[in-house]
Amino acid sequence: IRGLRSQLKDSVPVAGLCPQGAYGVQDSLRSGFTSVKNELLPSHPLELSEKNFQLNQDKMNFSTLRNIQGLHAPLKLQMEYRAARQIQRLPFLPSSNLALDTLRGSDECIGFEDVLCDPGQSEVMGEPHMMVEYKLGLL
Amino acid sequence: MLHSLNPHQQQNGGFSFENSRRNAVLESSLLEGAYKTPNPRKTGTTIAGMVYKDGVVLGADTRATDDMVVADKNCMKIHYIAPKIYCCGAGVAADAEMATQMMASNVELHMLNTGRPPLVAMVTRQLKQMLFRYQGHMGSSVIVGGVDVTGAHLYSVYPHGSYDKLPFLTMGSGAAAAVSVFEDRFKPNMELEEAKQLVRDAIAAGIFCDLGSGSNVDLCVITEAGVQFLRGYDKPTAKGQREGQYRYKPGTTAVLTKTETPLSLDVVDESVQLMDTE
């Protein structure tokens, strides 16, 4: 069950307006240097293209498939993708996404997303209650 | 540091741009121009490759520079990708190293998946797709050479993702010096010794004529039969041996005449200054 709220475009938290620190002051130790421009605009030319890379690849592949084999081929594949994307653990736990990887073919490739910044080894964990509420759209 | 992102969503692997945000803030506000991000270490390089009668000869120099200082006098620029495909890397040292290692892993997975030895064209395609994805921010230019079932091939890939397929190629800061040697003496279907000598001469031209390249010449000969990695094939910058003694023995020059003129000097003033040694 996924609420509509979690599928809306995410609102960007602007640090200057409502600081999260203990005394209402910006917490530099935990949230780092912040500036309003940095929160709204990407600070590196590749930031947006990397965030959307998988999405764009999929779109391109589906569009090519539709042109070559007709509408039914990408529709059927997208149905399988949707089913595979639902096989996941709770939001704050790492999921292997094995079915999704096999469908995409990324179980036979290795890229920087496997080597760098492994979410299984990150130092902070998401807040379990907030993440589940966000996923269910109750937040 | 992760709170600037949406805290409700799962983090993905891959590149994290946290530090570029921090760097942008540091550069703009805090130190008012006094702070500059340090430069990545580049390998000012000469790398070259050519196709000869039985396969491919790849060559590289061995100097890694850090702006104007030599960071490594004997680094290895010829990387392994597959049993009969090797790769020379120029540009930013770390980027070239990581790119070639990623390629080697991908090629291994592909080989296990298809059960066939890899094609040089496959390696080039994956490399150029990866470099294009990062729009030139991954600053590594690469020469891929090897032998596969279709024959011997040589490709060069530039940091932005374009590639060339030619019988002889040079890359790096010493490319101009090396390619001049190739343009002068290259012929199709050369013999092994002639080809090795030509690549060695091209790299030596880069070593002597380019400040960013130096030290030794490494060669890698790839044929249908296998690979011969000649590390330190030639050391053109090694210090020479002194052949003889260059000091003259006393008495070498004959004395013809001798005149002595005594100078009469009187003692004018005598003063003693004690040194304070306690």
mmCIF file of C-alpha atoms in Angstrom, chain A residues 2-111:
data_model
loop_
_atom_site.group_PDB
_atom_site.id
_atom_site.type_symbol
_atom_site.label_atom_id
_atom_site.label_comp_id
_atom_site.label_asym_id
_atom_site.label_seq_id
_atom_site.Cartn_x
_atom_site.Cartn_y
_atom_site.Cartn_z
ATOM 1 C CA ARG A 2 1.579 3.258 -0.969
ATOM 2 C CA GLY A 3 0.008 6.561 -0.177
ATOM 3 C CA LEU A 4 -0.033 9.327 -2.737
ATOM 4 C CA ARG A 5 2.041 11.617 -0.565
ATOM 5 C CA SER A 6 5.225 9.632 -1.036
ATOM 6 C CA GLN A 7 4.935 9.844 -4.781
ATOM 7 C CA LEU A 8 4.719 13.618 -4.891
ATOM 8 C CA LYS A 9 7.886 15.438 -5.819
ATOM 9 C CA ASP A 10 9.890 15.728 -2.625
ATOM 10 C CA SER A 11 10.011 19.084 -0.932
ATOM 11 C CA VAL A 12 13.552 20.240 -0.400
ATOM 12 C CA PRO A 13 14.344 20.995 3.254
ATOM 13 C CA VAL A 14 15.930 24.454 3.336
ATOM 14 C CA ALA A 15 18.243 24.559 6.311
ATOM 15 C CA GLY A 16 18.279 28.309 6.883
ATOM 16 C CA LEU A 17 14.600 28.643 7.696
ATOM 17 C CA CYS A 18 14.166 25.938 10.272
ATOM 18 C CA PRO A 19 17.476 24.702 11.679
ATOM 19 C CA GLN A 20 17.510 21.268 13.225
ATOM 20 C CA GLY A 21 20.087 21.909 15.931
ATOM 21 C CA ALA A 22 19.520 21.842 19.670
ATOM 22 C CA TYR A 23 19.072 25.592 20.228
ATOM 23 C CA GLY A 24 17.504 26.429 16.910
ATOM 24 C CA VAL A 25 20.944 27.203 15.516
ATOM 25 C CA GLN A 26 22.337 25.476 12.442
ATOM 26 C CA ASP A 27 24.088 22.285 13.531
ATOM 27 C CA SER A 28 27.349 22.414 11.542
ATOM 28 C CA LEU A 29 28.779 19.308 13.086
ATOM 29 C CA ARG A 30 26.004 17.015 11.959
ATOM 30 C CA SER A 31 24.576 18.677 8.902
ATOM 31 C CA GLY A 32 27.715 20.301 7.557
ATOM 32 C CA PHE A 33 28.083 23.656 5.867
ATOM 33 C CA THR A 34 24.821 24.690 4.298
ATOM 34 C CA SER A 35 23.758 27.482 2.078
ATOM 35 C CA VAL A 36 20.375 28.100 0.541
ATOM 36 C CA LYS A 37 21.780 28.033 -2.973
ATOM 37 C CA ASN A 38 23.322 24.621 -2.355
ATOM 38 C CA GLU A 39 20.064 23.141 -1.133
ATOM 39 C CA LEU A 40 18.093 24.279 -4.158
ATOM 40 C CA LEU A 41 20.567 23.999 -7.031
ATOM 41 C CA PRO A 42 22.934 21.120 -7.798
ATOM 42 C CA SER A 43 26.522 21.831 -6.787
ATOM 43 C CA HIS A 44 28.066 19.518 -9.365
ATOM 44 C CA PRO A 45 27.173 19.265 -13.056
ATOM 45 C CA LEU A 46 26.738 15.498 -12.766
ATOM 46 C CA GLU A 47 24.509 15.497 -9.704
ATOM 47 C CA LEU A 48 21.176 15.488 -11.498
ATOM 48 C CA SER A 49 22.224 13.236 -14.329
ATOM 49 C CA GLU A 50 23.578 10.663 -11.869
ATOM 50 C CA LYS A 51 20.457 10.766 -9.715
ATOM 51 C CA ASN A 52 18.256 10.059 -12.711
ATOM 52 C CA PHE A 53 20.611 7.834 -14.624
ATOM 53 C CA GLN A 54 18.832 4.518 -14.087
ATOM 54 C CA LEU A 55 15.480 6.127 -14.790
ATOM 55 C CA ASN A 56 16.674 7.664 -18.028
ATOM 56 C CA GLN A 57 18.308 4.439 -19.175
ATOM 57 C CA ASP A 58 15.078 2.548 -18.578
ATOM 58 C CA LYS A 59 13.036 5.175 -20.419
ATOM 59 C CA MET A 60 15.386 5.050 -23.378
ATOM 60 C CA ASN A 61 15.330 1.269 -23.511
ATOM 61 C CA PHE A 62 11.569 1.072 -23.285
ATOM 62 C CA SER A 63 11.152 3.666 -25.974
ATOM 63 C CA THR A 64 13.506 1.795 -28.314
ATOM 64 C CA LEU A 65 11.692 -1.446 -27.561
ATOM 65 C CA ARG A 66 8.367 0.170 -28.328
ATOM 66 C CA ASN A 67 9.651 1.399 -31.671
ATOM 67 C CA ILE A 68 11.080 -1.970 -32.632
ATOM 68 C CA GLN A 69 8.599 -4.474 -31.243
ATOM 69 C CA GLY A 70 5.404 -2.537 -30.693
ATOM 70 C CA LEU A 71 3.569 -1.308 -27.640
ATOM 71 C CA HIS A 72 2.943 -4.636 -25.961
ATOM 72 C CA ALA A 73 6.619 -5.477 -25.343
ATOM 73 C CA PRO A 74 7.446 -2.544 -23.020
ATOM 74 C CA LEU A 75 4.031 -2.798 -21.336
ATOM 75 C CA LYS A 76 4.633 -6.409 -20.394
ATOM 76 C CA LEU A 77 8.146 -5.657 -19.206
ATOM 77 C CA GLN A 78 6.984 -2.712 -17.139
ATOM 78 C CA MET A 79 4.404 -4.919 -15.476
ATOM 79 C CA GLU A 80 7.196 -7.315 -14.496
ATOM 80 C CA TYR A 81 9.304 -4.418 -13.223
ATOM 81 C CA ARG A 82 6.447 -3.190 -11.090
ATOM 82 C CA ALA A 83 5.978 -6.628 -9.598
ATOM 83 C CA ALA A 84 9.710 -7.047 -8.947
ATOM 84 C CA ARG A 85 9.989 -3.602 -7.337
ATOM 85 C CA GLN A 86 7.486 -4.592 -4.700
ATOM 86 C CA ILE A 87 9.619 -7.443 -3.387
ATOM 87 C CA GLN A 88 11.414 -5.455 -0.716
ATOM 88 C CA ARG A 89 12.145 -5.404 2.965
ATOM 89 C CA LEU A 90 10.907 -2.628 5.241
ATOM 90 C CA PRO A 91 12.132 0.789 4.082
ATOM 91 C CA PHE A 92 14.900 1.224 6.649
ATOM 92 C CA LEU A 93 16.458 -2.190 5.982
ATOM 93 C CA PRO A 94 18.656 -2.904 2.937
ATOM 94 C CA SER A 95 16.918 -4.955 0.224
ATOM 95 C CA SER A 96 18.827 -7.039 -2.280
ATOM 96 C CA ASN A 97 16.505 -6.232 -5.220
ATOM 97 C CA LEU A 98 17.575 -9.485 -6.828
ATOM 98 C CA ALA A 99 14.551 -9.868 -9.110
ATOM 99 C CA LEU A 100 14.813 -6.275 -10.274
ATOM 100 C CA ASP A 101 18.533 -6.654 -10.947
ATOM 101 C CA THR A 102 17.980 -9.809 -12.957
ATOM 102 C CA LEU A 103 15.313 -8.125 -15.066
ATOM 103 C CA ARG A 104 17.515 -5.111 -15.714
ATOM 104 C CA GLY A 105 20.583 -7.211 -16.440
ATOM 105 C CA SER A 106 22.631 -5.415 -13.814
ATOM 106 C CA ASP A 107 23.421 -8.696 -12.053
ATOM 107 C CA GLU A 108 26.029 -9.266 -14.776
ATOM 108 C CA CYS A 109 27.670 -5.850 -14.558
ATOM 109 C CA ILE A 110 29.650 -4.063 -11.918
ATOM 110 C CA GLY A 111 29.629 -0.310 -11.649
#
